[in-house]
């Protein structure tokens, strides 16, 4: 019970602070640094063209399509499923009629949870089995994917072990928001999933997960004519 | 100076550490590159070196990690605690490691092909150049590049040619041009003109046909042009060695000549990195508002060609010709179509390599590598730089050229020309390597 209290009542504030301050610190440093012009041609001639291209590359991973079909499929599935799963988590926090009324919400969530697990394992197996990837992989690279897999597995266990009552998590988040003492959700695996997720969130500013904001910074300099 | 026989002191190692730590203050791209690599292995698939060399030291991400690792250890919690406790950090930096840096960061040709494919937009050439400048700060630089820079500091050109010798050479080439075309074609030197033309100086010695072609072009186009006996070398090795101060000094030679001769245009000859430095790095970026425009021989030649009136006989170049896109033209200055227009107008049969343009494979000699032949004082390499270029970095290019079946490869870059012509010789391919304007010189009907 004490574990539940720590993870659900106190840790979220720490997580939020570490994440926000960490990201602001890291990205703030990027902003303070000078930018040197180093265009990679053919570069779009307008600012709009540049951002359209960056958006296209990030949404479709088309650079990879020409190189490594397997990686392209794996990473598209992984990032696509991750994005949709995060979107679906809006239901965990609040009662959004739009998502609730989506007929296949439960079915879609289950499918995406498994897809994410599959894609994550694919990336891990790829890292171990391909020589050119294994030789450049460090402890951090393995730790990152294992942490994500742990979050996904705990989430899937929670979903498939029993029906999770979303009212419990919504009460938890509204209590956290209003600084009230929350009721700790009783569902099995909830505490584990919530704990691992928070570890992952805190890890973002100090790891290669910085590639999420970073990709916009790098490409916007390279494609600037 | 080189790694062998050059003992690296503890103070110098600390200077290396400081320089790496300094990346935290920017430039932004380098800073971001320290933090975002996902280690997906894509660059290794798209690098001409790692594709032909299974050694992990040839893997672009592994090489870049040589800089990233000490940077991270310095910035990680554990690294900070070590610093506080006065303990030694295991950042992998040692005299031996710097020898490996010298070997690996000069094996990278800075061709930027990895940047075209990296899903996160990482351009390993930027990390390579930073590493080279760090090496330079402790006196580590391949002997031959140092020699070229030193010659350049003294004479204004990498070959160490004096102004009077240069004038003799232009006069000799004027004689050749007269013999070839039957009409006097001048190579004006140090005259007031609209255009200052500057090729890489190595070309004047090794590939004079290109310079002759350029002279013929200016002659038929009726452009008022000149060369300078003080600034006839557009090559700028500071770009390769990471020596920004030198790069600026060398660029100033061109800038001063432009002002002195009062030209409206600075036209760079067939050299990728020279054009990139003059246009994208130097020029207005160094000297503020400049009274002249920096352009390439290809841009003005294609412009004249489009306006019509040139009489070109394509049958004078009957052999199949292919075009090698130098990285610094295709990927770094976006110049791909103009040389093709010229070639199509000058040769009977033009064949594309695949892939081409911005996806082209590097010749295997970019970033200064083409100049290196022996061991250059770099420790622990099993083969000389020449063998390394022929058997490793040049393999992709060799296969590409073979596949076209062309008997002439136009490679408008001093680096690429040297690399590819040696490559053809080493592998006994019957392929001539030269410039684009060489073929113009043959095709033009005066």
PDB file of C-alpha atoms in Angstrom, chain A residues 25-26 29-42 53 57-58 61 63-64 66-68 71 126-127 131-133 135-138 140-141 206-215 217-223, chain B residues 24-29 31-33 35-42 44-46 54 56 59 61-62 65 71-72 75 80 112 115-123 125-126 276 279-280 285 329-335 358:
ATOM      1  CA  UNK A  25      17.287  22.917 -19.609  1.00  0.00           C
ATOM      2  CA  UNK A  26      18.361  20.775 -22.547  1.00  0.00           C
ATOM      3  CA  UNK A  29      20.958  25.123 -24.150  1.00  0.00           C
ATOM      4  CA  UNK A  30      20.308  24.392 -27.799  1.00  0.00           C
ATOM      5  CA  UNK A  31      18.664  27.779 -28.118  1.00  0.00           C
ATOM      6  CA  UNK A  32      21.559  29.621 -26.529  1.00  0.00           C
ATOM      7  CA  UNK A  33      24.036  28.063 -28.966  1.00  0.00           C
ATOM      8  CA  UNK A  34      24.875  29.833 -32.191  1.00  0.00           C
ATOM      9  CA  UNK A  35      23.715  28.400 -35.487  1.00  0.00           C
ATOM     10  CA  UNK A  36      26.113  28.021 -38.375  1.00  0.00           C
ATOM     11  CA  UNK A  37      24.694  27.680 -41.844  1.00  0.00           C
ATOM     12  CA  UNK A  38      25.447  24.353 -43.467  1.00  0.00           C
ATOM     13  CA  UNK A  39      22.791  23.545 -46.088  1.00  0.00           C
ATOM     14  CA  UNK A  40      22.347  20.039 -47.449  1.00  0.00           C
ATOM     15  CA  UNK A  41      21.144  20.251 -51.034  1.00  0.00           C
ATOM     16  CA  UNK A  42      18.703  20.101 -52.664  1.00  0.00           C
ATOM     17  CA  UNK A  53       9.609  18.501 -45.953  1.00  0.00           C
ATOM     18  CA  UNK A  57      10.132  12.950 -43.389  1.00  0.00           C
ATOM     19  CA  UNK A  58       9.118  12.591 -39.774  1.00  0.00           C
ATOM     20  CA  UNK A  61      10.345   7.910 -42.423  1.00  0.00           C
ATOM     21  CA  UNK A  63      14.708   8.352 -45.775  1.00  0.00           C
ATOM     22  CA  UNK A  64      14.655   4.827 -44.389  1.00  0.00           C
ATOM     23  CA  UNK A  66      15.043   3.610 -49.612  1.00  0.00           C
ATOM     24  CA  UNK A  67      17.644   2.041 -47.337  1.00  0.00           C
ATOM     25  CA  UNK A  68      16.244  -0.599 -45.074  1.00  0.00           C
ATOM     26  CA  UNK A  71      13.749  -1.028 -40.332  1.00  0.00           C
ATOM     27  CA  UNK A 126      17.550  -6.094 -34.745  1.00  0.00           C
ATOM     28  CA  UNK A 127      19.967  -4.320 -32.422  1.00  0.00           C
ATOM     29  CA  UNK A 131      26.484  -6.445 -36.912  1.00  0.00           C
ATOM     30  CA  UNK A 132      26.468  -2.784 -37.921  1.00  0.00           C
ATOM     31  CA  UNK A 133      23.903  -1.976 -35.230  1.00  0.00           C
ATOM     32  CA  UNK A 135      28.808  -2.705 -32.740  1.00  0.00           C
ATOM     33  CA  UNK A 136      27.540   0.820 -32.123  1.00  0.00           C
ATOM     34  CA  UNK A 137      25.092  -0.109 -29.354  1.00  0.00           C
ATOM     35  CA  UNK A 138      25.968   0.893 -25.837  1.00  0.00           C
ATOM     36  CA  UNK A 140      22.150   3.149 -22.924  1.00  0.00           C
ATOM     37  CA  UNK A 141      20.738   1.857 -26.202  1.00  0.00           C
ATOM     38  CA  UNK A 206      18.857  12.743 -20.101  1.00  0.00           C
ATOM     39  CA  UNK A 207      18.912  10.214 -22.893  1.00  0.00           C
ATOM     40  CA  UNK A 208      18.765   9.615 -26.592  1.00  0.00           C
ATOM     41  CA  UNK A 209      14.985  10.117 -26.335  1.00  0.00           C
ATOM     42  CA  UNK A 210      15.988  13.740 -26.906  1.00  0.00           C
ATOM     43  CA  UNK A 211      15.823  12.753 -30.556  1.00  0.00           C
ATOM     44  CA  UNK A 212      12.101  13.556 -30.349  1.00  0.00           C
ATOM     45  CA  UNK A 213      12.645  17.335 -30.143  1.00  0.00           C
ATOM     46  CA  UNK A 214      16.170  17.082 -31.571  1.00  0.00           C
ATOM     47  CA  UNK A 215      15.158  15.885 -35.008  1.00  0.00           C
ATOM     48  CA  UNK A 217      16.422  21.161 -34.656  1.00  0.00           C
ATOM     49  CA  UNK A 218      18.881  19.176 -36.741  1.00  0.00           C
ATOM     50  CA  UNK A 219      16.787  19.052 -39.883  1.00  0.00           C
ATOM     51  CA  UNK A 220      15.734  22.668 -39.689  1.00  0.00           C
ATOM     52  CA  UNK A 221      19.404  23.680 -39.811  1.00  0.00           C
ATOM     53  CA  UNK A 222      20.423  21.201 -42.515  1.00  0.00           C
ATOM     54  CA  UNK A 223      17.542  22.119 -44.810  1.00  0.00           C
TER      55      UNK A 223
ATOM     56  CA  UNK B  24      28.081  22.320 -24.985  1.00  0.00           C
ATOM     57  CA  UNK B  25      28.321  25.982 -26.023  1.00  0.00           C
ATOM     58  CA  UNK B  26      27.554  25.169 -29.622  1.00  0.00           C
ATOM     59  CA  UNK B  27      27.313  25.393 -32.533  1.00  0.00           C
ATOM     60  CA  UNK B  28      23.783  24.123 -32.130  1.00  0.00           C
ATOM     61  CA  UNK B  29      23.944  21.384 -34.732  1.00  0.00           C
ATOM     62  CA  UNK B  31      25.444  20.072 -29.709  1.00  0.00           C
ATOM     63  CA  UNK B  32      22.267  18.347 -30.898  1.00  0.00           C
ATOM     64  CA  UNK B  33      24.351  15.644 -32.616  1.00  0.00           C
ATOM     65  CA  UNK B  35      22.576  13.937 -27.860  1.00  0.00           C
ATOM     66  CA  UNK B  36      20.169  12.454 -30.398  1.00  0.00           C
ATOM     67  CA  UNK B  37      21.757   9.514 -32.210  1.00  0.00           C
ATOM     68  CA  UNK B  38      19.443   6.488 -31.913  1.00  0.00           C
ATOM     69  CA  UNK B  39      22.120   4.069 -33.184  1.00  0.00           C
ATOM     70  CA  UNK B  40      19.935   2.587 -35.890  1.00  0.00           C
ATOM     71  CA  UNK B  41      22.778   1.636 -38.227  1.00  0.00           C
ATOM     72  CA  UNK B  42      21.411   3.474 -41.257  1.00  0.00           C
ATOM     73  CA  UNK B  44      26.655   2.391 -41.911  1.00  0.00           C
ATOM     74  CA  UNK B  45      24.484   1.091 -44.756  1.00  0.00           C
ATOM     75  CA  UNK B  46      24.903   4.310 -46.714  1.00  0.00           C
ATOM     76  CA  UNK B  54      33.720  -4.575 -41.994  1.00  0.00           C
ATOM     77  CA  UNK B  56      33.785  -1.278 -36.688  1.00  0.00           C
ATOM     78  CA  UNK B  59      31.189   2.607 -38.944  1.00  0.00           C
ATOM     79  CA  UNK B  61      28.213   6.074 -35.680  1.00  0.00           C
ATOM     80  CA  UNK B  62      31.087   4.272 -33.955  1.00  0.00           C
ATOM     81  CA  UNK B  65      30.993   8.095 -30.669  1.00  0.00           C
ATOM     82  CA  UNK B  71      31.262  14.429 -24.042  1.00  0.00           C
ATOM     83  CA  UNK B  72      28.615  12.278 -22.361  1.00  0.00           C
ATOM     84  CA  UNK B  75      27.940  15.544 -18.717  1.00  0.00           C
ATOM     85  CA  UNK B  80      30.129  15.005 -12.622  1.00  0.00           C
ATOM     86  CA  UNK B 112      27.567  13.891 -46.254  1.00  0.00           C
ATOM     87  CA  UNK B 115      23.069  12.902 -43.737  1.00  0.00           C
ATOM     88  CA  UNK B 116      20.804  12.224 -46.711  1.00  0.00           C
ATOM     89  CA  UNK B 117      19.592   8.984 -45.120  1.00  0.00           C
ATOM     90  CA  UNK B 118      19.808   9.569 -41.369  1.00  0.00           C
ATOM     91  CA  UNK B 119      16.221   9.663 -40.093  1.00  0.00           C
ATOM     92  CA  UNK B 120      17.362  12.121 -37.413  1.00  0.00           C
ATOM     93  CA  UNK B 121      19.264  14.436 -39.728  1.00  0.00           C
ATOM     94  CA  UNK B 122      22.715  13.657 -38.333  1.00  0.00           C
ATOM     95  CA  UNK B 123      25.527  14.795 -40.620  1.00  0.00           C
ATOM     96  CA  UNK B 125      30.897  15.161 -41.471  1.00  0.00           C
ATOM     97  CA  UNK B 126      30.274  17.930 -38.959  1.00  0.00           C
ATOM     98  CA  UNK B 276      31.861  25.427 -51.349  1.00  0.00           C
ATOM     99  CA  UNK B 279      30.544  30.495 -51.734  1.00  0.00           C
ATOM    100  CA  UNK B 280      29.005  28.897 -48.645  1.00  0.00           C
ATOM    101  CA  UNK B 285      30.287  35.233 -44.444  1.00  0.00           C
ATOM    102  CA  UNK B 329      28.823  20.281 -55.627  1.00  0.00           C
ATOM    103  CA  UNK B 330      25.831  17.952 -55.367  1.00  0.00           C
ATOM    104  CA  UNK B 331      25.159  17.808 -51.643  1.00  0.00           C
ATOM    105  CA  UNK B 332      26.762  20.985 -50.361  1.00  0.00           C
ATOM    106  CA  UNK B 333      26.187  23.633 -53.013  1.00  0.00           C
ATOM    107  CA  UNK B 334      23.321  22.123 -55.032  1.00  0.00           C
ATOM    108  CA  UNK B 335      25.160  22.292 -58.337  1.00  0.00           C
ATOM    109  CA  UNK B 358      22.704  14.287 -54.319  1.00  0.00           C
TER     110      UNK B 358
END
